[in-house]
PDB file of C-alpha atoms in Angstrom:
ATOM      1  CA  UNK A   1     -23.954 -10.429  -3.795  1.00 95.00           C
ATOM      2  CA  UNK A   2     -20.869  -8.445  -3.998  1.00 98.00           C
ATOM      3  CA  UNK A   3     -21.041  -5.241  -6.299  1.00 98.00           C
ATOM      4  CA  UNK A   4     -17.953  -3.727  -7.274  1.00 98.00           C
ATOM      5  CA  UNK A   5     -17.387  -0.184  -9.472  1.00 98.00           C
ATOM      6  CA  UNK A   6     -14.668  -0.220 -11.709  1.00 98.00           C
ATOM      7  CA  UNK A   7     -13.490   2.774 -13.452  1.00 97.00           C
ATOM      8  CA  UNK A   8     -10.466   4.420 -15.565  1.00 97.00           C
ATOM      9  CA  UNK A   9      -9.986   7.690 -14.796  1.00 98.00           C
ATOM     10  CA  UNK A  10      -7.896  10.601 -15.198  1.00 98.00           C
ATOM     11  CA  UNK A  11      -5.982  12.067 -12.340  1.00 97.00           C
ATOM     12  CA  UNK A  12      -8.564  15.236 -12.047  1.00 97.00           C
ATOM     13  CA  UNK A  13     -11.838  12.358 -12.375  1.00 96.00           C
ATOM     14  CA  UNK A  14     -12.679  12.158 -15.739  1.00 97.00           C
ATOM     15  CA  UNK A  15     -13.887   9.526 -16.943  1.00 97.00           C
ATOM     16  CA  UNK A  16     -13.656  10.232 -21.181  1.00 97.00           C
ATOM     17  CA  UNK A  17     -13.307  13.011 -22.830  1.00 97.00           C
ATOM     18  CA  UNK A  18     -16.316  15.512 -23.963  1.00 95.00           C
ATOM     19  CA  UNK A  19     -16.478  13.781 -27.217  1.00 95.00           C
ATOM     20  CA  UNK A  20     -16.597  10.364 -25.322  1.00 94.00           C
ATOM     21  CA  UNK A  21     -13.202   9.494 -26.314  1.00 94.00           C
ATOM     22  CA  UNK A  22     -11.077   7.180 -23.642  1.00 94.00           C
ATOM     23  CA  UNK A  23      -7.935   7.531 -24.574  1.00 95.00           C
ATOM     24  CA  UNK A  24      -6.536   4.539 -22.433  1.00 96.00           C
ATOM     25  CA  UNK A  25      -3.760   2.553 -22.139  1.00 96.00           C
ATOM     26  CA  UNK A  26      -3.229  -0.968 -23.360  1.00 95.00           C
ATOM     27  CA  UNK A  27      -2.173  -2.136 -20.024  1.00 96.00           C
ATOM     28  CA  UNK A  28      -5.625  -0.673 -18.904  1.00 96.00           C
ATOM     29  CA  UNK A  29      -7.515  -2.023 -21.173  1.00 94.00           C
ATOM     30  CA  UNK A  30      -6.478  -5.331 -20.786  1.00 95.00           C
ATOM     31  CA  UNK A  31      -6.877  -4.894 -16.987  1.00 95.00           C
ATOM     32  CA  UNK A  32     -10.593  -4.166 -17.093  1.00 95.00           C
ATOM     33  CA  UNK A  33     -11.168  -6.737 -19.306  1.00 95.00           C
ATOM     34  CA  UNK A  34      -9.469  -9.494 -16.966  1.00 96.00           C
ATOM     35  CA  UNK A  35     -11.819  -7.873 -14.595  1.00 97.00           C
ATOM     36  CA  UNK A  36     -14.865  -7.933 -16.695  1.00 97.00           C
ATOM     37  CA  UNK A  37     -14.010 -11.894 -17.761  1.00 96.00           C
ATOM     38  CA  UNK A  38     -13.620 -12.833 -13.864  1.00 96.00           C
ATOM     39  CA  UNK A  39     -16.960 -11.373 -12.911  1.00 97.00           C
ATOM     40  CA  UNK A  40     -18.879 -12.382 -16.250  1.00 97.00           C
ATOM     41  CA  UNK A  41     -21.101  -9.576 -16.599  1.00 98.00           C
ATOM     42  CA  UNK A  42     -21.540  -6.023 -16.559  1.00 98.00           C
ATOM     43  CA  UNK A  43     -23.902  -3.229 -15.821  1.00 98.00           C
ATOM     44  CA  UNK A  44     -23.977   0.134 -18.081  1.00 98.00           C
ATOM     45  CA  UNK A  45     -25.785   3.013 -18.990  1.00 96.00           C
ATOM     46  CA  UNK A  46     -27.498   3.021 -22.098  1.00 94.00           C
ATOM     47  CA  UNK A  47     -24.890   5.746 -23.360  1.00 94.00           C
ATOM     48  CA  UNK A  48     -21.877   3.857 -22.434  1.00 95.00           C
ATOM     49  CA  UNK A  49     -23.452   0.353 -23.997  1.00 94.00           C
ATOM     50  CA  UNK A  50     -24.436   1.741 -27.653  1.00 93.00           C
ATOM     51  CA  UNK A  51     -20.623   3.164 -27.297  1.00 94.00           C
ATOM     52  CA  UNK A  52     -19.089  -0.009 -26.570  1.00 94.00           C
ATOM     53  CA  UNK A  53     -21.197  -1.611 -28.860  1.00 92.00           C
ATOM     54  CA  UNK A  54     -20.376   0.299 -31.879  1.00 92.00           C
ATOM     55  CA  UNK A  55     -16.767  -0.341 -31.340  1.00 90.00           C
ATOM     56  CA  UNK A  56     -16.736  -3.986 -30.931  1.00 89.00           C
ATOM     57  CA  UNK A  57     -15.430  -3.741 -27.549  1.00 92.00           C
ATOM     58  CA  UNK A  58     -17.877  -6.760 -26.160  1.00 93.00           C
ATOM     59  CA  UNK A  59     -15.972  -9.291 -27.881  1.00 90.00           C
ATOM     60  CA  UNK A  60     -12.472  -7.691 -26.847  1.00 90.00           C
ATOM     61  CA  UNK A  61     -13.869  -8.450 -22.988  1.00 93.00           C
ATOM     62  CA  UNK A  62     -15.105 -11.529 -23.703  1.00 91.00           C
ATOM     63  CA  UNK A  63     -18.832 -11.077 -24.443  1.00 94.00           C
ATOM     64  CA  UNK A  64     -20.164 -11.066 -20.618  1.00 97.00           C
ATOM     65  CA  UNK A  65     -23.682 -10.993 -19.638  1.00 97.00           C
ATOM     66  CA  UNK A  66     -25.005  -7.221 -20.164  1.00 97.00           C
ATOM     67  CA  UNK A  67     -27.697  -5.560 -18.190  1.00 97.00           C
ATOM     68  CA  UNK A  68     -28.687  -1.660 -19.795  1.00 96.00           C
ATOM     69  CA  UNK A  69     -29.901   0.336 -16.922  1.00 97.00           C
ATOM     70  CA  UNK A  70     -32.085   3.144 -19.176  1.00 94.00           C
ATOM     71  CA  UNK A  71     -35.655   5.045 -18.839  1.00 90.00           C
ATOM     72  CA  UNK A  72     -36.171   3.685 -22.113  1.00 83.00           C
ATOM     73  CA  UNK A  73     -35.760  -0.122 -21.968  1.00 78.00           C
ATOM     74  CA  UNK A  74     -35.958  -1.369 -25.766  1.00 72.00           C
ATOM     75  CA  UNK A  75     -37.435  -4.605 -26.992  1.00 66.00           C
ATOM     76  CA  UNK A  76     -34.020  -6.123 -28.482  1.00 66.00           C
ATOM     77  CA  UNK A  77     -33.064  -8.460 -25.454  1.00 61.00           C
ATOM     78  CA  UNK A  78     -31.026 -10.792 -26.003  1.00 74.00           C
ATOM     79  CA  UNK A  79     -30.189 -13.774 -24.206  1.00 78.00           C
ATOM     80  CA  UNK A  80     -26.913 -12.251 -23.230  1.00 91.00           C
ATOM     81  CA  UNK A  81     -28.065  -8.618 -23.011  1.00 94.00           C
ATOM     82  CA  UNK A  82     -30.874  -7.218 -20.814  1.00 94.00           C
ATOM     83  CA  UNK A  83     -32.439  -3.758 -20.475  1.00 94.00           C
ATOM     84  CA  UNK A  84     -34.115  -2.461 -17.155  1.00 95.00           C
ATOM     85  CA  UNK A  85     -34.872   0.851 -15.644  1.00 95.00           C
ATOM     86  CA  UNK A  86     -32.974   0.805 -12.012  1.00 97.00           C
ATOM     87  CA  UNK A  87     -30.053  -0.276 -10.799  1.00 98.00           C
ATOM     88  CA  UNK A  88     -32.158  -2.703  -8.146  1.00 98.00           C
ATOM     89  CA  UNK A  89     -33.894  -4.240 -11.081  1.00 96.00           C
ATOM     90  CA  UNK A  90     -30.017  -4.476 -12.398  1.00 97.00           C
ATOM     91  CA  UNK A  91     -29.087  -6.320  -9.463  1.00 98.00           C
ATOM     92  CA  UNK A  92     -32.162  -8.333  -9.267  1.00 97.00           C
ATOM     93  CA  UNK A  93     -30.965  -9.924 -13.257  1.00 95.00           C
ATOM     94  CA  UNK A  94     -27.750 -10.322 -11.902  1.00 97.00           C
ATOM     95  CA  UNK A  95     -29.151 -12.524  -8.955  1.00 97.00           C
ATOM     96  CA  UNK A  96     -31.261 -13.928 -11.151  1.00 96.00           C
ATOM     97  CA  UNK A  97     -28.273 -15.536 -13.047  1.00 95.00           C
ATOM     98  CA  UNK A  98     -26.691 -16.883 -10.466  1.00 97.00           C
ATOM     99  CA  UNK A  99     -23.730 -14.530 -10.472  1.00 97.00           C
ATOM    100  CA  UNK A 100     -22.080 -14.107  -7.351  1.00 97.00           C
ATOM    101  CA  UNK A 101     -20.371 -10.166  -8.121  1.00 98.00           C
ATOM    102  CA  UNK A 102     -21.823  -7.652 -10.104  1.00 98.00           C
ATOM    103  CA  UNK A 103     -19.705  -5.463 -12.165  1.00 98.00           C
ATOM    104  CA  UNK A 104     -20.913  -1.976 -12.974  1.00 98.00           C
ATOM    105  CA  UNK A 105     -19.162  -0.409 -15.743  1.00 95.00           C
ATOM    106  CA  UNK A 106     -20.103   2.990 -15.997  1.00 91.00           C
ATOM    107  CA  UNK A 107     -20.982   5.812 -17.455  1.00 94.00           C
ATOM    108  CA  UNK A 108     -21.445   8.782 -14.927  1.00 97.00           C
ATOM    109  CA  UNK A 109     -24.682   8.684 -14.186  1.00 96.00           C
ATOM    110  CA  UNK A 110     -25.028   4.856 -13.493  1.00 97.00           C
ATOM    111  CA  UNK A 111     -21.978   5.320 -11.738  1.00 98.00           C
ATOM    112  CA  UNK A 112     -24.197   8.040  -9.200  1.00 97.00           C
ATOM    113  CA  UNK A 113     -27.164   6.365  -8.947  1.00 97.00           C
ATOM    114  CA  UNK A 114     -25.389   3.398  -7.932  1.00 98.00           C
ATOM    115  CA  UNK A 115     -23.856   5.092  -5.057  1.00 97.00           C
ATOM    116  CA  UNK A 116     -26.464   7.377  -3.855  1.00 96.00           C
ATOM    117  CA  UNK A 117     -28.647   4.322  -3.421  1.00 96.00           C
ATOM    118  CA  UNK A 118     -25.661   3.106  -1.062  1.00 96.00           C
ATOM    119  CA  UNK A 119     -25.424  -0.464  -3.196  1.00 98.00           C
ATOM    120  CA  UNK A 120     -21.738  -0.543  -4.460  1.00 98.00           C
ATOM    121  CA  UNK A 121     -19.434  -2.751  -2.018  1.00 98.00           C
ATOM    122  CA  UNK A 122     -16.094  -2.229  -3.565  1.00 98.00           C
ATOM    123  CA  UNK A 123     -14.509  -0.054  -6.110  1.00 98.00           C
ATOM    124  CA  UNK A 124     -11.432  -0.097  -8.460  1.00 98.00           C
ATOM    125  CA  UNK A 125      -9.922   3.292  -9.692  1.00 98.00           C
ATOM    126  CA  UNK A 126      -7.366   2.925 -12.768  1.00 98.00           C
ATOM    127  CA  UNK A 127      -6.043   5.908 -12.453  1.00 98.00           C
ATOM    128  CA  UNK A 128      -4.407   7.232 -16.200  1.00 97.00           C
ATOM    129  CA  UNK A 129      -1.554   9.710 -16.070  1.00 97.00           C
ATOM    130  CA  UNK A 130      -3.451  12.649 -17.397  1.00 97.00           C
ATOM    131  CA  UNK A 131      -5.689  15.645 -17.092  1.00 97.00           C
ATOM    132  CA  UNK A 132      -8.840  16.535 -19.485  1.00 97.00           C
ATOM    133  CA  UNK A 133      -9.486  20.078 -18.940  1.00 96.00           C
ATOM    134  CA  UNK A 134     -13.355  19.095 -19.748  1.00 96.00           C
ATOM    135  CA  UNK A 135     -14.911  15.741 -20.242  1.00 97.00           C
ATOM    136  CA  UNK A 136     -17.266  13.538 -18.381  1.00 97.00           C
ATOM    137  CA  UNK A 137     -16.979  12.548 -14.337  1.00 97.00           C
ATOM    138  CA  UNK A 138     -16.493  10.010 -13.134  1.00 97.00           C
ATOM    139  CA  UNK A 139     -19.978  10.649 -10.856  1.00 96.00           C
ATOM    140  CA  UNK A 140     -22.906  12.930 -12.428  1.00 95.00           C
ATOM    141  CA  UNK A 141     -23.684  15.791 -10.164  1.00 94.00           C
ATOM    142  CA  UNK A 142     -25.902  13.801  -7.477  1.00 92.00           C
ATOM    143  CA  UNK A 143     -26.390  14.401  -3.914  1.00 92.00           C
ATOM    144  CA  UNK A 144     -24.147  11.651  -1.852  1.00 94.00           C
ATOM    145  CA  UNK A 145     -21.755  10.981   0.533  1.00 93.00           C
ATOM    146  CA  UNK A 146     -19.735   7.995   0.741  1.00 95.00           C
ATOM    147  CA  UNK A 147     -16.924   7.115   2.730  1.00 96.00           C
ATOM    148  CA  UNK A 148     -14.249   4.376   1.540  1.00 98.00           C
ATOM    149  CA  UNK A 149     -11.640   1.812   2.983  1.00 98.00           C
ATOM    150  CA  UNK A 150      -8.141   1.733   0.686  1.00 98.00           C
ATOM    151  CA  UNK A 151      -7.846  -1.747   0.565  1.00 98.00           C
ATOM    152  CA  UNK A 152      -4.767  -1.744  -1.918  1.00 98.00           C
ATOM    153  CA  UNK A 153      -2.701  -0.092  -3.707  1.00 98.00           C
ATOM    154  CA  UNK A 154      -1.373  -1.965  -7.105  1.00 97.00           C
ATOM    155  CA  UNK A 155       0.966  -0.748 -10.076  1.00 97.00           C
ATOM    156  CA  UNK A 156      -0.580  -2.202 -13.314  1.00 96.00           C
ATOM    157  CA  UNK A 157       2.371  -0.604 -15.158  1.00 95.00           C
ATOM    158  CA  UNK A 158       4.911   1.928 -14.988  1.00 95.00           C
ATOM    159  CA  UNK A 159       2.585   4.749 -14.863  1.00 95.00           C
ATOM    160  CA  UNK A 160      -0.829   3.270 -14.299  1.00 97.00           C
ATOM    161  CA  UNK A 161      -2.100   2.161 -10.696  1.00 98.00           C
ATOM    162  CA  UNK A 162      -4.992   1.278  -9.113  1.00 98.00           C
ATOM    163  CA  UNK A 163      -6.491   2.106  -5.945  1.00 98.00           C
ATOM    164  CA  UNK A 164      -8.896  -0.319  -4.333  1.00 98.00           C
ATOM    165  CA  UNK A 165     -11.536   0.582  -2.232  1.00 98.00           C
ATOM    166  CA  UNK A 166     -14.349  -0.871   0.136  1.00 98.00           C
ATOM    167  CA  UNK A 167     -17.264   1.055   0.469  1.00 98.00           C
ATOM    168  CA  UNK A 168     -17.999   2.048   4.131  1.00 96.00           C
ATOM    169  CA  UNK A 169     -21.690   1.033   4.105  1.00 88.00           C
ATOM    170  CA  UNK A 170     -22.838   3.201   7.183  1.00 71.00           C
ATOM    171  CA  UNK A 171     -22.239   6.234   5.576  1.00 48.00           C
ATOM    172  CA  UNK A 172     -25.237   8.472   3.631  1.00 49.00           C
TER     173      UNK A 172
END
């Protein structure tokens, strides 16, 4: 199974502002939910998913299959959203559903264990034009090393591209 990253981010990493806001384009919007639609699910933090949920933005990306990776799983499955404690037990749903990518969708600590435990294949960077002078990285302070392949290089619009990367698995 293929597990791909995908994040907006400013130029200087940041994922959303301090207050959570992310202030992003249309054009990128729409991109990550083409994204989200192909793959037909996603994998968040518990932070990012009560976020998303409380602004509707599952049904703007087509409702995909949700995995919660928290150290407090709740007791409100549904049959379209599941809660687990670690990103293997993540992948393991995924599987499970006979997906054949995994999409993992953020926040910045999901986005570090993920990588530290060497299990993302490929990632997408949307990069916005702008800075935050404080806000939340894209990768919580975590001790890893990972080399990457550019793949491509695409222009979503005038001023938004995105960098695609492979993940060079024989790095620590």
């Amino acid at each position: 199974m293929k597990v791909v990253l995908q994040m907006a981010m400013t130029v200087n990493g940041y994922i959303a502002k301090e207050n959570d806001e992310t202030p992003w384009s249309d054009e990128e919007w729409a991109n990550y939910s083409e994204m989200v639609k192909k793959i037909g699910n996603i994998i968040l933090g518990h932070r990012t998913y009560e976020l998303m949920k409380e602004d509707n933005t599952f049904e703007e990306i087509g409702n995909p299959f949700t995995i919660v990776v928290t150290e407090h799983p709740e007791n409100t499955e549904s049959s379209n959203t599941i809660f687990v404690k670690s990103p293997e037990e993540a992948l393991e749903k995924i599987k499970a559903k006979h997906f054949n990518e995994a999409l993992v969708g953020g926040g910045s600590r999901l986005n570090s264990s993920f990588m530290k435990k060497n299990l993302v294949d490929e990632i997408y960077f949307d990069i916005e034009p702008m800075f935050f002078g404080k806000g939340i990285k894209l990768f919580a302070d975590e001790n890893f090393e990972t080399k990457l392949q550019l793949l491509d290089v695409k222009n979503i619009s005038k001023n938004l591209i995105q960098l695609h990367y492979k993940v060079v698995k024989n790095s620590k």
